[in-house]
CSV table of C-alpha atoms and ligand atoms in Angstrom, one decimal:
chain,number,residue,atom,x,y,z
A,1,MET,CA,3.4,167.0,58.5
A,2,PRO,CA,3.5,166.5,54.7
A,3,LYS,CA,2.0,164.0,53.3
A,4,ASN,CA,4.8,162.4,51.0
A,5,PHE,CA,6.0,158.4,50.4
A,6,GLN,CA,1.5,157.9,49.0
A,7,ASN,CA,3.5,157.3,46.3
A,8,LEU,CA,6.9,154.4,45.9
A,9,PRO,CA,8.2,155.0,42.9
A,10,LEU,CA,10.7,152.9,43.3
A,11,THR,CA,9.3,150.1,44.6
A,12,GLU,CA,6.4,150.4,41.7
A,13,TYR,CA,9.0,150.4,39.1
A,14,LEU,CA,10.5,147.4,40.5
A,15,GLU,CA,7.5,145.7,40.7
A,16,GLN,CA,5.8,146.7,37.2
A,17,TYR,CA,9.7,145.7,35.6
A,18,ARG,CA,8.9,142.1,37.3
A,19,GLN,CA,5.6,141.5,36.3
A,20,MET,CA,6.7,142.4,32.3
A,21,GLY,CA,8.6,139.0,32.6
A,22,MET,CA,10.7,140.9,30.4
A,23,LEU,CA,14.4,139.1,28.9
A,24,ARG,CA,16.6,140.1,31.0
A,25,ALA,CA,19.9,140.5,28.9
A,26,HIS,CA,21.3,143.1,31.4
A,27,MET,CA,22.9,143.0,34.6
A,28,PRO,CA,23.1,141.1,37.5
A,29,GLY,CA,23.7,137.6,36.2
A,30,HIS,CA,21.2,136.0,38.2
A,31,LYS,CA,18.6,137.5,35.4
A,32,GLY,CA,15.7,138.0,37.9
A,33,ARG,CA,15.5,134.8,39.6
A,34,GLY,CA,17.2,132.6,42.7
A,35,ILE,CA,19.5,129.3,41.6
A,36,SER,CA,17.5,126.8,42.9
A,37,GLU,CA,19.3,124.1,44.7
A,38,PHE,CA,20.6,126.5,47.3
A,39,PRO,CA,18.6,127.6,50.1
A,40,HIS,CA,17.2,131.1,50.1
A,41,PRO,CA,15.5,132.5,53.1
A,42,SER,CA,11.5,132.8,52.5
A,43,ASP,CA,11.9,136.3,54.1
A,44,VAL,CA,15.0,138.3,52.7
A,45,PHE,CA,15.6,140.2,56.8
A,46,SER,CA,16.2,136.9,58.1
A,47,TRP,CA,19.7,136.5,56.6
A,48,ASP,CA,19.9,140.2,56.5
A,49,ILE,CA,22.9,140.2,60.4
A,50,THR,CA,25.5,142.4,61.5
A,51,GLU,CA,28.6,141.4,62.2
A,52,ILE,CA,27.6,139.4,65.5
A,53,SER,CA,29.6,136.8,67.4
A,54,GLY,CA,30.5,133.7,65.4
A,55,ALA,CA,29.4,136.3,62.4
A,56,ASP,CA,32.8,136.8,61.4
A,57,SER,CA,33.9,140.3,60.6
A,58,LEU,CA,34.5,140.8,56.4
A,59,PHE,CA,37.6,143.4,56.9
A,60,GLU,CA,39.6,141.4,59.4
A,61,ALA,CA,38.2,138.0,58.7
A,62,SER,CA,39.7,134.8,60.5
A,63,GLY,CA,36.3,132.4,60.8
A,64,ILE,CA,32.9,131.9,58.3
A,65,LEU,CA,34.0,134.4,55.2
A,66,LEU,CA,37.6,134.3,55.7
A,67,ALA,CA,36.7,130.3,54.7
A,68,GLY,CA,34.6,131.5,52.0
A,69,GLU,CA,37.6,133.5,50.5
A,70,ALA,CA,40.2,130.6,51.1
A,71,GLN,CA,37.6,128.1,49.2
A,72,THR,CA,36.8,131.4,46.5
A,73,ALA,CA,40.7,131.8,46.1
A,74,LEU,CA,41.2,127.9,45.7
A,75,LEU,CA,38.4,127.6,42.9
A,76,TYR,CA,40.2,130.6,40.5
A,77,GLY,CA,43.4,129.1,41.0
A,78,SER,CA,44.4,133.2,42.9
A,79,GLY,CA,47.1,132.8,45.8
A,80,ALA,CA,44.1,134.7,47.8
A,81,CYS,CA,41.3,136.7,47.3
A,82,CYS,CA,39.0,138.9,49.5
A,83,TRP,CA,35.0,139.0,49.0
A,84,SER,CA,33.9,142.8,48.6
A,85,ALA,CA,30.1,143.6,48.8
A,86,GLY,CA,31.2,147.2,47.4
A,87,GLY,CA,31.3,145.9,44.3
A,88,SER,CA,34.3,146.2,41.9
A,89,THR,CA,34.7,149.7,42.7
A,90,LEU,CA,35.6,148.6,46.0
A,91,CYS,CA,38.4,146.1,45.0
A,92,ILE,CA,39.6,148.5,42.5
A,93,GLN,CA,40.4,151.1,45.1
A,94,ALA,CA,42.3,148.8,47.0
A,95,MET,CA,44.5,147.3,44.4
A,96,LEU,CA,44.8,150.9,43.6
A,97,ALA,CA,45.7,151.7,47.6
A,98,LYS,CA,47.8,149.0,47.3
A,99,MET,CA,50.0,150.3,44.4
A,100,ARG,CA,49.8,154.1,46.3
A,101,SER,CA,51.5,152.4,49.1
A,102,GLU,CA,54.0,151.3,47.2
A,103,ASN,CA,54.6,154.6,45.4
A,104,ARG,CA,54.0,153.6,42.0
A,105,THR,CA,53.2,155.3,38.7
A,106,VAL,CA,50.2,153.7,37.1
A,107,ILE,CA,50.5,153.0,33.3
A,108,ALA,CA,46.6,152.8,32.1
A,109,ALA,CA,45.1,151.7,29.3
A,110,ARG,CA,42.6,154.8,28.6
A,111,THR,CA,39.3,153.2,28.5
A,112,VAL,CA,39.3,152.9,31.9
A,113,HIS,CA,35.8,152.7,34.1
A,114,ARG,CA,35.1,156.4,36.3
A,115,ALA,CA,35.5,154.0,39.1
A,116,PHE,CA,39.4,153.8,38.5
A,117,LEU,CA,39.6,158.1,37.9
A,118,ASN,CA,37.7,158.7,41.3
A,119,ALA,CA,40.2,155.5,42.9
A,120,CYS,CA,43.4,157.8,41.3
A,121,VAL,CA,41.5,161.2,42.5
A,122,LEU,CA,41.7,159.9,46.3
A,123,LEU,CA,45.1,158.3,46.2
A,124,GLY,CA,46.3,160.8,44.5
A,125,LEU,CA,47.7,158.3,42.2
A,126,SER,CA,49.3,160.5,38.7
A,127,VAL,CA,48.4,158.7,36.0
A,128,ARG,CA,51.1,157.6,32.1
A,129,TRP,CA,47.9,157.0,29.6
A,130,VAL,CA,48.1,154.7,26.7
A,131,PHE,CA,45.8,155.3,24.1
A,132,PRO,CA,44.1,153.1,21.9
A,133,ARG,CA,45.8,152.7,18.6
A,134,SER,CA,42.0,152.1,17.1
A,135,GLY,CA,38.4,151.6,18.2
A,136,GLY,CA,36.8,154.3,20.4
A,137,MET,CA,36.5,155.3,24.1
A,138,ILE,CA,34.4,152.5,25.6
A,139,SER,CA,36.5,149.7,24.0
A,140,GLY,CA,40.2,150.1,21.9
A,141,GLU,CA,42.4,148.0,20.7
A,142,TYR,CA,45.4,148.9,22.2
A,143,ALA,CA,49.7,147.5,21.1
A,144,LEU,CA,52.0,146.2,23.1
A,145,GLN,CA,54.5,147.7,21.9
A,146,ASP,CA,52.7,151.0,23.8
A,147,PHE,CA,52.6,149.6,27.2
A,148,SER,CA,56.5,148.6,26.5
A,149,GLU,CA,57.5,151.8,25.6
A,150,ALA,CA,55.1,153.5,28.5
A,151,LEU,CA,57.6,150.9,30.8
A,152,GLN,CA,60.1,152.0,29.5
A,153,SER,CA,59.8,155.2,29.8
A,154,ALA,CA,58.3,155.2,33.6
A,155,VAL,CA,61.5,153.3,34.5
A,156,ALA,CA,64.3,155.9,32.6
A,157,ALA,CA,62.6,158.6,34.3
A,158,GLY,CA,63.1,156.5,38.2
A,159,GLU,CA,59.3,155.6,38.8
A,160,SER,CA,58.1,152.2,39.7
A,161,PRO,CA,55.1,151.5,37.3
A,162,CYS,CA,52.5,149.3,37.4
A,163,VAL,CA,50.0,148.7,34.3
A,164,TYR,CA,46.6,148.7,34.6
A,165,VAL,CA,44.1,147.6,32.0
A,166,THR,CA,40.1,147.1,31.3
A,167,SER,CA,39.1,143.6,30.0
A,168,PRO,CA,37.1,142.6,29.2
A,169,ASP,CA,35.8,145.9,28.3
A,170,TYR,CA,31.6,147.0,28.4
A,171,LEU,CA,32.0,146.0,25.0
A,172,GLY,CA,33.3,142.3,25.0
A,173,ASN,CA,36.7,142.9,23.7
A,174,MET,CA,39.4,141.7,25.6
A,175,GLN,CA,43.0,142.6,25.9
A,176,ASP,CA,46.5,140.4,25.5
A,177,ILE,CA,46.8,139.3,29.3
A,178,ALA,CA,49.2,136.8,29.0
A,179,GLY,CA,51.2,139.3,26.9
A,180,LEU,CA,51.0,141.9,28.7
A,181,SER,CA,52.1,140.3,31.7
A,182,ALA,CA,55.5,138.9,30.4
A,183,LEU,CA,55.9,142.4,29.8
A,184,CYS,CA,55.1,143.7,32.9
A,185,HIS,CA,57.5,141.1,35.0
A,186,ALA,CA,60.2,141.8,33.0
A,187,ALA,CA,60.2,145.2,34.2
A,188,ASP,CA,59.6,144.3,37.5
A,189,ALA,CA,55.7,146.1,37.3
A,190,PRO,CA,52.6,144.1,38.6
A,191,LEU,CA,49.6,143.8,36.3
A,192,LEU,CA,46.8,145.1,37.6
A,193,VAL,CA,43.6,143.9,35.8
A,194,ASP,CA,39.6,145.7,35.7
A,195,ASN,CA,38.0,141.8,34.9
A,196,ALA,CA,34.7,143.2,36.1
A,197,HIS,CA,33.6,141.8,33.5
A,198,GLY,CA,34.6,138.6,33.8
A,199,ALA,CA,34.0,136.4,36.8
A,200,HIS,CA,32.5,133.8,34.8
A,201,LEU,CA,36.0,133.4,32.6
A,202,THR,CA,37.6,130.7,34.6
A,203,PHE,CA,35.2,128.5,33.2
A,204,LEU,CA,34.7,128.4,29.4
A,205,HIS,CA,36.0,125.5,27.8
A,206,GLU,CA,39.9,127.5,27.4
A,207,ASN,CA,40.3,129.4,31.3
A,208,ARG,CA,40.4,132.8,30.0
A,209,HIS,CA,40.3,134.5,33.6
A,210,PRO,CA,43.4,137.9,34.2
A,211,MET,CA,45.0,135.2,36.9
A,212,ALA,CA,45.1,132.4,34.7
A,213,LEU,CA,46.9,134.3,32.1
A,214,GLY,CA,49.6,136.2,34.7
A,215,ALA,CA,48.0,139.0,36.1
A,216,ASP,CA,48.8,140.2,39.6
A,217,TYR,CA,45.7,142.0,40.7
A,218,CYS,CA,41.9,141.3,39.2
A,219,CYS,CA,38.9,142.2,40.5
A,220,ASP,CA,35.7,140.3,39.3
A,221,SER,CA,32.1,141.5,39.8
A,222,ALA,CA,30.8,138.8,40.8
A,223,HIS,CA,26.7,140.1,39.9
A,224,LYS,CA,27.5,141.2,36.4
A,225,MET,CA,28.0,137.6,34.7
A,226,LEU,CA,27.0,135.3,37.8
A,227,PRO,CA,23.9,135.0,40.2
A,228,ALA,CA,25.0,136.9,42.7
A,229,LEU,CA,23.4,139.9,43.9
A,230,THR,CA,24.4,143.8,42.9
A,231,GLY,CA,27.6,144.8,44.7
A,232,ALA,CA,28.9,141.2,45.3
A,233,ALA,CA,32.5,141.2,43.9
A,234,VAL,CA,36.3,139.0,44.5
A,235,LEU,CA,39.4,141.1,44.6
A,236,HIS,CA,42.3,138.4,43.7
A,237,CYS,CA,45.9,138.6,43.8
A,238,ARG,CA,48.7,136.4,43.2
A,239,ASN,CA,50.8,136.6,46.2
A,240,ALA,CA,48.7,135.3,49.1
A,241,ALA,CA,50.5,137.7,51.5
A,242,ASP,CA,49.3,140.7,50.1
A,243,ALA,CA,45.9,139.9,50.9
A,244,PRO,CA,45.9,141.6,54.7
A,245,LEU,CA,46.8,145.0,52.8
A,246,LEU,CA,44.1,144.8,50.4
A,247,LYS,CA,41.8,144.3,52.9
A,248,GLN,CA,43.4,147.1,55.6
A,249,HIS,CA,42.7,149.1,52.0
A,250,MET,CA,39.4,147.8,51.5
A,251,GLN,CA,38.1,148.6,54.9
A,252,MET,CA,39.7,152.2,54.4
A,253,PHE,CA,36.6,153.1,51.6
A,254,GLY,CA,34.2,150.4,52.1
A,255,SER,CA,31.1,150.8,54.4
A,256,THR,CA,31.9,149.7,57.9
A,257,SER,CA,28.5,147.1,57.0
A,258,PRO,CA,29.1,145.0,54.5
A,259,SER,CA,25.7,143.0,53.7
A,260,TYR,CA,25.8,139.7,54.4
A,261,LEU,CA,23.3,138.7,51.9
A,262,ILE,CA,25.3,140.0,49.3
A,263,MET,CA,28.2,137.8,51.1
A,264,GLN,CA,25.8,134.9,51.3
A,265,SER,CA,25.1,135.5,47.3
A,266,ILE,CA,29.0,135.5,46.5
A,267,GLU,CA,29.0,132.1,48.7
A,268,SER,CA,26.2,130.6,46.8
A,269,SER,CA,27.7,131.6,43.1
A,270,MET,CA,31.2,130.2,44.2
A,271,ALA,CA,29.4,127.3,45.0
A,272,TYR,CA,27.5,126.9,42.0
A,273,LEU,CA,30.2,127.4,40.2
A,274,ALA,CA,32.2,124.7,42.0
A,275,GLY,CA,29.1,122.4,41.0
A,276,ARG,CA,26.4,122.3,37.9
A,277,GLY,CA,27.7,126.0,37.4
A,278,HIS,CA,31.1,125.0,35.4
A,279,ALA,CA,28.9,122.8,32.8
A,280,GLU,CA,26.4,125.8,32.8
A,281,VAL,CA,29.3,128.4,31.9
A,282,GLN,CA,30.8,126.0,28.8
A,283,ARG,CA,26.8,125.5,27.7
A,284,SER,CA,25.9,128.9,27.6
A,285,GLU,CA,28.8,129.3,26.2
A,286,ILE,CA,28.1,127.1,22.8
A,287,LEU,CA,24.6,128.1,22.7
A,288,ALA,CA,25.8,132.2,22.0
A,289,GLN,CA,27.9,131.0,20.0
A,290,GLU,CA,25.3,129.0,17.9
A,291,LEU,CA,23.3,132.0,18.4
A,292,ARG,CA,25.8,134.1,16.9
A,293,GLN,CA,26.1,132.0,13.5
A,294,LYS,CA,22.6,131.5,13.2
A,295,LEU,CA,22.7,135.3,13.0
A,296,ALA,CA,25.9,136.2,11.3
A,297,GLN,CA,24.1,137.0,8.2
A,298,ARG,CA,21.8,139.1,9.7
A,299,TYR,CA,24.3,141.0,12.5
A,300,GLN,CA,27.3,142.5,12.3
A,301,PHE,CA,28.9,140.6,16.0
A,302,ILE,CA,31.4,142.3,17.5
A,303,GLY,CA,34.0,141.6,20.6
A,304,THR,CA,35.6,138.3,21.7
A,305,GLU,CA,34.3,137.6,25.0
A,306,PRO,CA,31.6,134.9,24.5
A,307,PHE,CA,28.7,136.0,27.1
A,308,HIS,CA,28.8,140.0,25.4
A,309,LEU,CA,26.7,139.7,22.8
A,310,THR,CA,27.7,142.8,20.7
A,311,ILE,CA,25.7,144.3,17.7
A,312,ALA,CA,27.6,146.8,15.7
A,313,ALA,CA,23.8,148.5,14.7
A,314,ASP,CA,22.5,151.6,15.3
A,315,GLY,CA,21.5,150.5,19.3
A,316,HIS,CA,19.1,152.6,20.2
A,317,ASP,CA,16.4,151.9,17.5
A,318,LEU,CA,17.6,147.9,17.8
A,319,ALA,CA,16.7,148.4,21.3
A,320,ALA,CA,13.5,149.7,21.0
A,321,GLN,CA,12.6,147.0,18.5
A,322,LEU,CA,13.9,144.6,21.2
A,323,ARG,CA,11.8,145.8,24.0
A,324,GLN,CA,8.9,144.8,21.6
A,325,GLN,CA,9.4,141.9,22.0
A,326,ASN,CA,10.1,142.0,25.7
A,327,VAL,CA,13.5,142.0,25.7
A,328,GLU,CA,15.6,144.3,27.8
A,329,CYS,CA,19.2,145.3,26.8
A,330,GLU,CA,22.2,146.0,28.9
A,331,TYR,CA,24.0,148.3,26.8
A,332,GLU,CA,22.5,150.9,23.6
A,333,ASP,CA,24.3,154.0,21.6
A,334,SER,CA,24.2,154.6,18.3
A,335,SER,CA,26.5,152.4,17.0
A,336,PHE,CA,26.2,149.7,19.4
A,337,LEU,CA,23.9,147.5,21.2
A,338,VAL,CA,25.4,145.2,24.1
A,339,LEU,CA,22.9,141.9,25.5
A,340,LEU,CA,24.6,140.3,28.4
A,341,LEU,CA,24.4,136.5,28.8
A,342,SER,CA,24.7,134.6,31.9
A,343,PRO,CA,25.2,130.9,32.3
A,344,VAL,CA,21.3,130.7,33.9
A,345,MET,CA,19.9,131.5,31.0
A,346,THR,CA,17.9,128.4,29.7
A,347,GLN,CA,17.4,126.9,26.3
A,348,THR,CA,13.9,128.7,26.1
A,349,GLU,CA,15.5,131.9,27.1
A,350,PHE,CA,18.2,131.1,24.3
A,351,ASP,CA,15.7,130.4,21.7
A,352,ALA,CA,13.9,133.5,22.4
A,353,LEU,CA,16.7,136.1,22.3
A,354,TYR,CA,17.2,134.0,18.9
A,355,HIS,CA,13.0,134.7,18.1
A,356,ALA,CA,13.4,138.1,19.2
A,357,LEU,CA,16.4,139.0,16.9
A,358,CYS,CA,14.8,137.3,14.1
A,359,SER,CA,12.1,139.7,14.3
A,360,CYS,CA,14.4,142.9,14.5
A,361,ASN,CA,15.8,145.3,11.1
A,362,PRO,CA,18.8,146.6,12.5
A,363,LYS,CA,20.0,149.8,10.7
A,364,PRO,CA,23.5,151.0,10.2
A,365,PRO,CA,25.6,152.0,13.2
A,366,LYS,CA,26.7,155.3,13.1
A,367,SER,CA,30.3,154.7,12.8
A,368,VAL,CA,33.2,155.8,15.9
A,369,PRO,CA,35.0,158.4,15.3
A,370,VAL,CA,38.8,158.1,15.1
A,371,LEU,CA,40.5,159.1,18.4
A,372,PRO,CA,41.6,162.8,18.3
A,373,SER,CA,45.4,163.1,19.6
A,374,PRO,CA,45.5,163.4,23.4
A,375,MET,CA,44.7,166.4,24.9
A,376,GLU,CA,46.9,168.7,27.3
A,377,THR,CA,47.6,167.8,30.9
A,378,VAL,CA,47.6,170.9,32.7
A,379,CYS,CA,47.3,169.7,36.5
A,380,ASP,CA,46.8,166.3,37.9
A,381,MET,CA,43.3,164.2,38.6
A,382,ARG,CA,43.3,165.1,42.0
A,383,THR,CA,43.6,169.2,41.6
A,384,ALA,CA,41.6,169.2,39.4
A,385,ALA,CA,38.8,166.9,40.4
A,386,LEU,CA,38.6,168.5,44.0
A,387,SER,CA,38.7,172.1,42.8
A,388,ALA,CA,35.8,174.6,42.2
A,389,TRP,CA,34.0,173.8,39.5
A,390,GLU,CA,31.2,175.1,37.1
A,391,THR,CA,28.6,173.4,34.3
A,392,VAL,CA,28.8,174.8,30.6
A,393,PRO,CA,27.2,173.5,27.2
A,394,LEU,CA,29.8,171.7,25.2
A,395,ALA,CA,29.7,174.8,22.8
A,396,GLN,CA,31.5,176.7,25.2
A,397,ALA,CA,34.1,174.6,26.9
A,398,HIS,CA,37.1,174.9,24.4
A,399,GLY,CA,40.5,176.2,26.1
A,400,ARG,CA,38.5,175.2,29.6
A,401,ILE,CA,40.0,172.5,31.8
A,402,CYS,CA,38.1,169.3,32.5
A,403,GLY,CA,36.8,169.3,36.6
A,404,PRO,CA,35.4,166.3,37.8
A,405,VAL,CA,34.6,163.8,35.4
A,406,GLN,CA,30.4,163.2,34.6
A,407,VAL,CA,29.5,160.7,32.7
A,408,PRO,CA,26.6,158.3,31.8
A,409,CYS,CA,26.4,155.0,32.9
A,410,PRO,CA,26.5,153.0,31.7
A,411,PRO,CA,29.5,152.7,30.6
A,412,ALA,CA,30.6,154.7,33.0
A,413,VAL,CA,34.0,155.6,30.7
A,414,PRO,CA,35.2,158.8,30.4
A,415,ILE,CA,35.8,161.2,27.8
A,416,ALA,CA,37.7,163.7,29.0
A,417,VAL,CA,39.7,163.4,32.7
A,418,SER,CA,40.2,166.0,35.3
A,419,GLY,CA,42.8,168.1,34.4
A,420,GLU,CA,43.3,168.4,30.7
A,421,ARG,CA,42.6,170.7,28.4
A,422,LEU,CA,39.1,170.6,26.7
A,423,ASN,CA,39.4,171.0,22.8
A,424,ASP,CA,37.0,171.4,20.1
A,425,GLU,CA,37.9,167.5,19.0
A,426,TRP,CA,37.3,166.2,22.3
A,427,LEU,CA,34.4,168.0,23.0
A,428,SER,CA,32.8,166.9,19.4
A,429,LEU,CA,33.7,163.0,20.6
A,430,MET,CA,31.8,163.9,24.0
A,431,GLY,CA,28.4,165.1,21.0
A,432,PHE,CA,28.9,161.9,19.5
A,433,TYR,CA,28.9,160.1,22.9
A,434,GLY,CA,25.0,162.3,23.6
A,435,ILE,CA,27.0,164.3,26.2
A,436,SER,CA,25.8,167.9,26.1
A,437,THR,CA,27.4,169.8,29.2
A,438,VAL,CA,31.0,169.1,31.0
A,439,ALA,CA,32.1,169.8,34.3
A,440,VAL,CA,34.9,172.4,34.4
A,441,MET,CA,37.3,174.1,36.8
A,442,ARG,CA,36.4,177.9,37.7
B,501,PLP,C1,34.5,148.2,33.1
B,501,PLP,C2,33.8,148.0,34.7
B,501,PLP,N1,34.9,148.7,36.1
B,501,PLP,C3,34.2,148.5,36.9
B,501,PLP,C4,32.7,148.6,36.9
B,501,PLP,C5,32.6,149.0,38.7
B,501,PLP,O1,32.0,147.5,38.6
B,501,PLP,P1,30.6,147.3,40.3
B,501,PLP,O2,29.8,148.0,39.5
B,501,PLP,O3,30.7,146.0,40.6
B,501,PLP,O4,31.5,148.5,41.3
B,501,PLP,C6,32.4,148.4,36.1
B,501,PLP,C7,30.7,148.5,36.1
B,501,PLP,O5,29.9,148.8,35.3
B,501,PLP,C8,32.6,148.3,34.8
B,501,PLP,O6,31.7,148.2,34.0
């Protein structure tokens, strides 16, 4: 017998990170601790159950889980919602499956997470892209006019469109959801929002949640911004009658054993928001605003979502300096650094973050290249992603067709998508984001 598992690298890493006591300016939103007033088992195994009598069953919920979902919909003012223990990824799969069942063409803002692309591949959906007018591949500024034209040309081609956008995006930029919703509804097209980064938005001083601004479907990763366990998410829909079909789609992609611990953490974080959490979101919103104001001379902040503290700077260098100050960030590249705040952060933690940032000297960011004009689409995403492929260095990829999308996470925002013919301009953009190889069709 080989003597393996003498070392436990993952366990050792987790324990070491715990002992370091870093200020966790990254996901999950619980920041490494539970929420005190909700009961948690002293032993997690005792609450880790399966679909036994009385425990309900997530994908055909009719008991305790349905009650939790109904209360969540009430809290957010949505028509209905479905809990997910498979993150927003599962919610995105379900809402797109709903669009597939309605035979809709998806018009999507190009700065999408790879969960969207993978779902389109699995479902065989075709996408009409809207590219940002400015910004980069992780975050861009879009014009309503471009969505309006895409809707018109889809309708003129006899298609039934829907629109899919990511807001807030990884850098904390938000789209004009109210404007998009008006456009979509005039064209009889549902609006789908990837709100993975915005589960807290309902509770800000001004409600900025997509469902309040007119979205028809949206996913919230509770684990990113709320005190919930990784994997906890909620899929909201405007029309309550859609919920059973969404559930049906969710069970097509989700594990048959959704974690009760994760679901319990959704319930806890919802109860938190219904109680003291609402005030804590608003308190953190004010503290975040003060932090930006106090540091405005030293740092250039970007983004409009209050809990994404995004700095335009050499992110790699700044992240290394912050690590010396016991702060771990969410995301770094050569142009940006993202620190994720949360309602559960204490005044002491905000002060510690302020002092850490005061003692760092940011280096200027590399400017993000202007996006080249769109690549030629040679075949549909599904064909390209599921065909035989090989990995080649960027220097050898000009003229080849992008196979399955391979993109580092975070931020998991693809540059080329499956089926597009790669050219030197887009390959150099990949190089800018630190990608050195690409999967191409054979
Ligand atoms: C914008 C965006 N959408 C979707 C997802 C997928 O969410 P989850 O990890 O909850 O499945 C992520 C994850 O980072 C994301 O950043």
